[in-house]
């Protein structure tokens, strides 16, 4: 994929996701699903095009979270829809998908050049597991928010968050090994590592709330609904402060 094609591919992707949201808002569910699938396909092509940089394969560019998170959200929403056989669970996921894809239009993200650290074997797996975990946190929190607003039960939101915590824990282990191999230390007092630790502790606390009789299901849903805000602040504030890091 040429640079000019890459330049127009993400606005197309974001436009399709936004069109899906608009169709869903007007209760055109079939059109919403079609545009969501088209957006997912365009998102996939865009990510594949980012792999090749200066004619050198750099897989890390494919999993840049700014562009990879909407893909993860779309994939997760589709998987839930297939497993749960409930389109109502898929379509509300359009809201965070459209939001993060449109936000990516305004976030400066540079392409990672080939380097010993970026070419490490574990690096792509770390970002894949971290982005999928973030997608679980965002989608689970969003479904919890919908349940609060509409006063309905959406039990699957808790399962999504639990799987997100498992993936995030795996990401922390992979990240520590990658950091040790690439920089000589598994942890340092940088904002990146501290934010990851804080987010892990937040969801560890969430899981333990289920064992407390003082926390009703409604309170737990409110706690879960805060999660996407934290993911947004941590992830995107980091990209704004350090735009050279993807």
XYZ file of C-alpha atoms in Angstrom:
246
model
C 0.000 0.000 0.000
C 1.431 3.362 -1.062
C 1.793 6.372 1.219
C -1.053 8.214 -0.538
C -3.344 5.199 -0.098
C -2.373 4.968 3.556
C -3.118 8.679 3.991
C -6.737 8.268 2.871
C -7.386 4.826 4.340
C -7.821 5.897 7.963
C -10.303 8.724 7.246
C -12.243 6.128 5.235
C -12.121 3.715 8.169
C -13.232 6.345 10.662
C -15.959 7.479 8.267
C -17.358 3.966 7.938
C -17.372 3.465 11.707
C -19.044 6.871 12.152
C -21.579 5.958 9.460
C -22.336 2.762 11.341
C -22.959 4.776 14.491
C -25.204 7.184 12.601
C -27.197 4.332 11.060
C -27.580 2.734 14.477
C -28.818 6.038 15.896
C -31.586 6.071 13.258
C -32.394 2.410 13.984
C -31.092 1.234 10.597
C -29.527 -1.862 12.118
C -28.800 -3.713 8.872
C -26.981 -0.705 7.421
C -25.159 -0.234 10.717
C -23.900 -3.822 10.678
C -22.851 -3.560 7.017
C -20.878 -0.359 7.616
C -19.322 -1.802 10.763
C -18.062 -4.808 8.752
C -16.798 -2.511 5.987
C -15.031 -0.338 8.554
C -13.434 -3.414 10.097
C -12.178 -4.504 6.666
C -10.756 -1.028 5.936
C -9.214 -0.948 9.415
C -7.526 -4.312 8.709
C -6.097 -3.116 5.380
C -4.773 0.041 7.023
C -3.030 -1.932 9.774
C -1.516 -4.332 7.243
C -0.229 -1.392 5.243
C 1.567 -0.015 8.289
C 3.659 -3.183 8.666
C 5.935 -2.263 5.775
C 8.065 0.795 6.495
C 10.941 1.807 4.210
C 10.531 -1.620 2.529
C 11.322 -3.302 5.863
C 8.770 -5.417 7.716
C 8.090 -3.824 11.096
C 5.172 -5.675 12.790
C 5.140 -3.234 15.699
C 3.631 -0.547 13.465
C 0.583 -2.726 12.860
C -0.328 -2.835 16.551
C -0.027 0.888 17.295
C -2.900 1.216 19.759
C -4.254 4.470 18.351
C -5.302 2.537 15.224
C -5.344 -0.976 16.652
C -7.801 -0.322 19.505
C -10.816 0.355 17.210
C -9.977 -2.879 15.369
C -9.867 -4.773 18.669
C -13.186 -3.271 19.742
C -14.825 -4.223 16.443
C -13.428 -7.762 16.612
C -14.496 -8.165 20.233
C -18.000 -6.864 19.508
C -18.358 -9.295 16.619
C -17.124 -12.238 18.685
C -19.569 -11.424 21.463
C -22.396 -11.156 18.962
C -21.579 -14.586 17.521
C -21.087 -16.301 20.882
C -24.047 -14.636 22.586
C -26.202 -14.645 19.429
C -27.443 -11.196 20.405
C -27.073 -8.320 17.940
C -28.102 -5.877 20.650
C -24.806 -6.594 22.375
C -22.823 -5.945 19.184
C -24.412 -2.705 18.090
C -23.864 -0.689 21.313
C -20.157 -1.379 20.784
C -20.335 0.947 17.791
C -20.220 3.971 20.100
C -16.705 3.411 21.522
C -15.481 2.115 18.142
C -16.557 5.306 16.390
C -15.227 7.498 19.193
C -11.723 6.021 19.232
C -11.475 5.856 15.440
C -12.467 9.520 15.080
C -10.100 10.501 17.904
C -7.258 8.816 15.989
C -7.685 11.409 13.227
C -6.355 14.100 15.558
C -3.646 12.214 17.468
C -0.090 12.562 16.136
C 1.389 9.094 15.690
C 4.697 8.464 13.960
C 5.829 5.268 12.325
C 8.364 3.253 14.302
C 11.586 2.732 12.344
C 13.311 -0.659 12.585
C 15.418 -0.943 15.746
C 16.699 -3.704 18.059
C 14.049 -2.852 20.673
C 11.153 -2.596 18.219
C 12.162 -5.765 16.394
C 12.177 -7.825 19.600
C 10.088 -10.986 19.333
C 7.878 -10.188 22.347
C 7.110 -6.565 21.434
C 4.133 -7.184 19.096
C 2.625 -9.731 21.502
C 2.838 -7.216 24.339
C 0.975 -4.553 22.381
C -1.588 -7.038 21.063
C -2.455 -8.314 24.544
C -2.466 -4.791 26.001
C -4.711 -3.366 23.284
C -7.120 -6.305 23.517
C -7.237 -5.830 27.290
C -7.994 -2.135 26.837
C -10.740 -3.076 24.376
C -12.263 -5.433 26.960
C -12.130 -2.726 29.632
C -13.693 -0.140 27.329
C -16.444 -2.361 25.956
C -17.232 -3.907 29.341
C -17.390 -0.477 30.972
C -19.540 0.882 28.156
C -22.036 -1.986 28.486
C -22.112 -1.393 32.244
C -22.882 2.273 31.571
C -25.718 1.294 29.226
C -27.083 -1.011 31.904
C -27.044 1.837 34.435
C -28.740 4.327 32.113
C -31.402 1.929 30.808
C -31.725 0.118 34.146
C -31.310 -3.278 32.553
C -29.017 -6.214 33.287
C -26.167 -6.926 30.857
C -24.306 -9.729 32.677
C -21.728 -10.181 29.926
C -20.037 -6.883 30.798
C -18.417 -8.548 33.824
C -17.098 -11.490 31.764
C -15.544 -9.078 29.287
C -13.759 -7.180 32.047
C -12.497 -10.394 33.643
C -10.978 -11.510 30.345
C -9.530 -8.031 29.966
C -7.809 -8.388 33.322
C -6.354 -11.757 32.296
C -5.023 -10.280 29.041
C -3.678 -7.221 30.842
C -1.845 -9.398 33.361
C -0.278 -11.342 30.489
C 0.709 -8.036 28.880
C 2.487 -6.921 32.044
C 4.564 -10.111 32.122
C 5.431 -9.834 28.420
C 6.230 -6.153 28.843
C 8.543 -6.802 31.779
C 10.462 -9.443 29.825
C 10.667 -7.195 26.753
C 11.832 -4.241 28.868
C 14.504 -6.379 30.513
C 15.790 -7.707 27.188
C 15.658 -4.326 25.452
C 16.578 -1.849 28.197
C 18.105 -3.975 30.960
C 15.342 -3.450 33.563
C 11.854 -5.015 33.856
C 10.409 -1.851 35.429
C 11.255 1.818 35.698
C 9.544 4.817 37.276
C 8.294 6.250 33.996
C 4.742 7.465 33.434
C 4.152 4.529 31.074
C 4.941 1.873 33.665
C 3.219 3.719 36.508
C 0.036 4.158 34.489
C 0.026 0.444 33.610
C 0.462 -0.440 37.281
C -2.335 1.915 38.350
C -4.732 0.501 35.761
C -3.918 -3.077 36.807
C -4.572 -2.188 40.470
C -7.863 -0.516 39.532
C -9.202 -3.654 37.894
C -7.743 -5.910 40.592
C -9.799 -3.849 43.056
C -12.846 -4.208 40.781
C -12.581 -8.000 40.837
C -12.347 -8.029 44.632
C -15.485 -5.901 45.010
C -17.549 -8.979 44.181
C -16.460 -10.515 47.478
C -17.712 -7.565 49.527
C -21.285 -7.591 50.792
C -21.224 -3.784 50.976
C -21.010 -3.488 47.193
C -24.305 -4.091 45.409
C -24.416 -5.050 41.691
C -25.457 -1.476 40.882
C -22.399 -0.034 42.651
C -20.138 -2.525 40.894
C -21.584 -1.457 37.534
C -20.818 2.178 38.363
C -17.259 1.227 39.269
C -16.891 -0.652 35.975
C -18.259 2.318 34.023
C -15.386 4.488 35.296
C -12.816 2.161 33.728
C -13.019 3.413 30.109
C -12.419 6.974 31.322
C -9.202 5.861 33.025
C -8.085 3.938 29.924
C -8.785 7.030 27.829
C -6.875 9.369 30.142
C -3.891 7.053 30.565
C -3.488 5.861 26.986
C -4.251 9.049 25.125
C -2.539 11.408 27.532
C 0.578 9.297 27.026
C 0.308 9.554 23.241
C -0.159 13.319 23.448
C 2.791 13.759 25.815
C 5.023 11.300 23.939
C 3.783 11.316 20.306
C 6.927 9.530 19.127
C 5.958 6.402 21.049
C 3.223 4.203 19.639
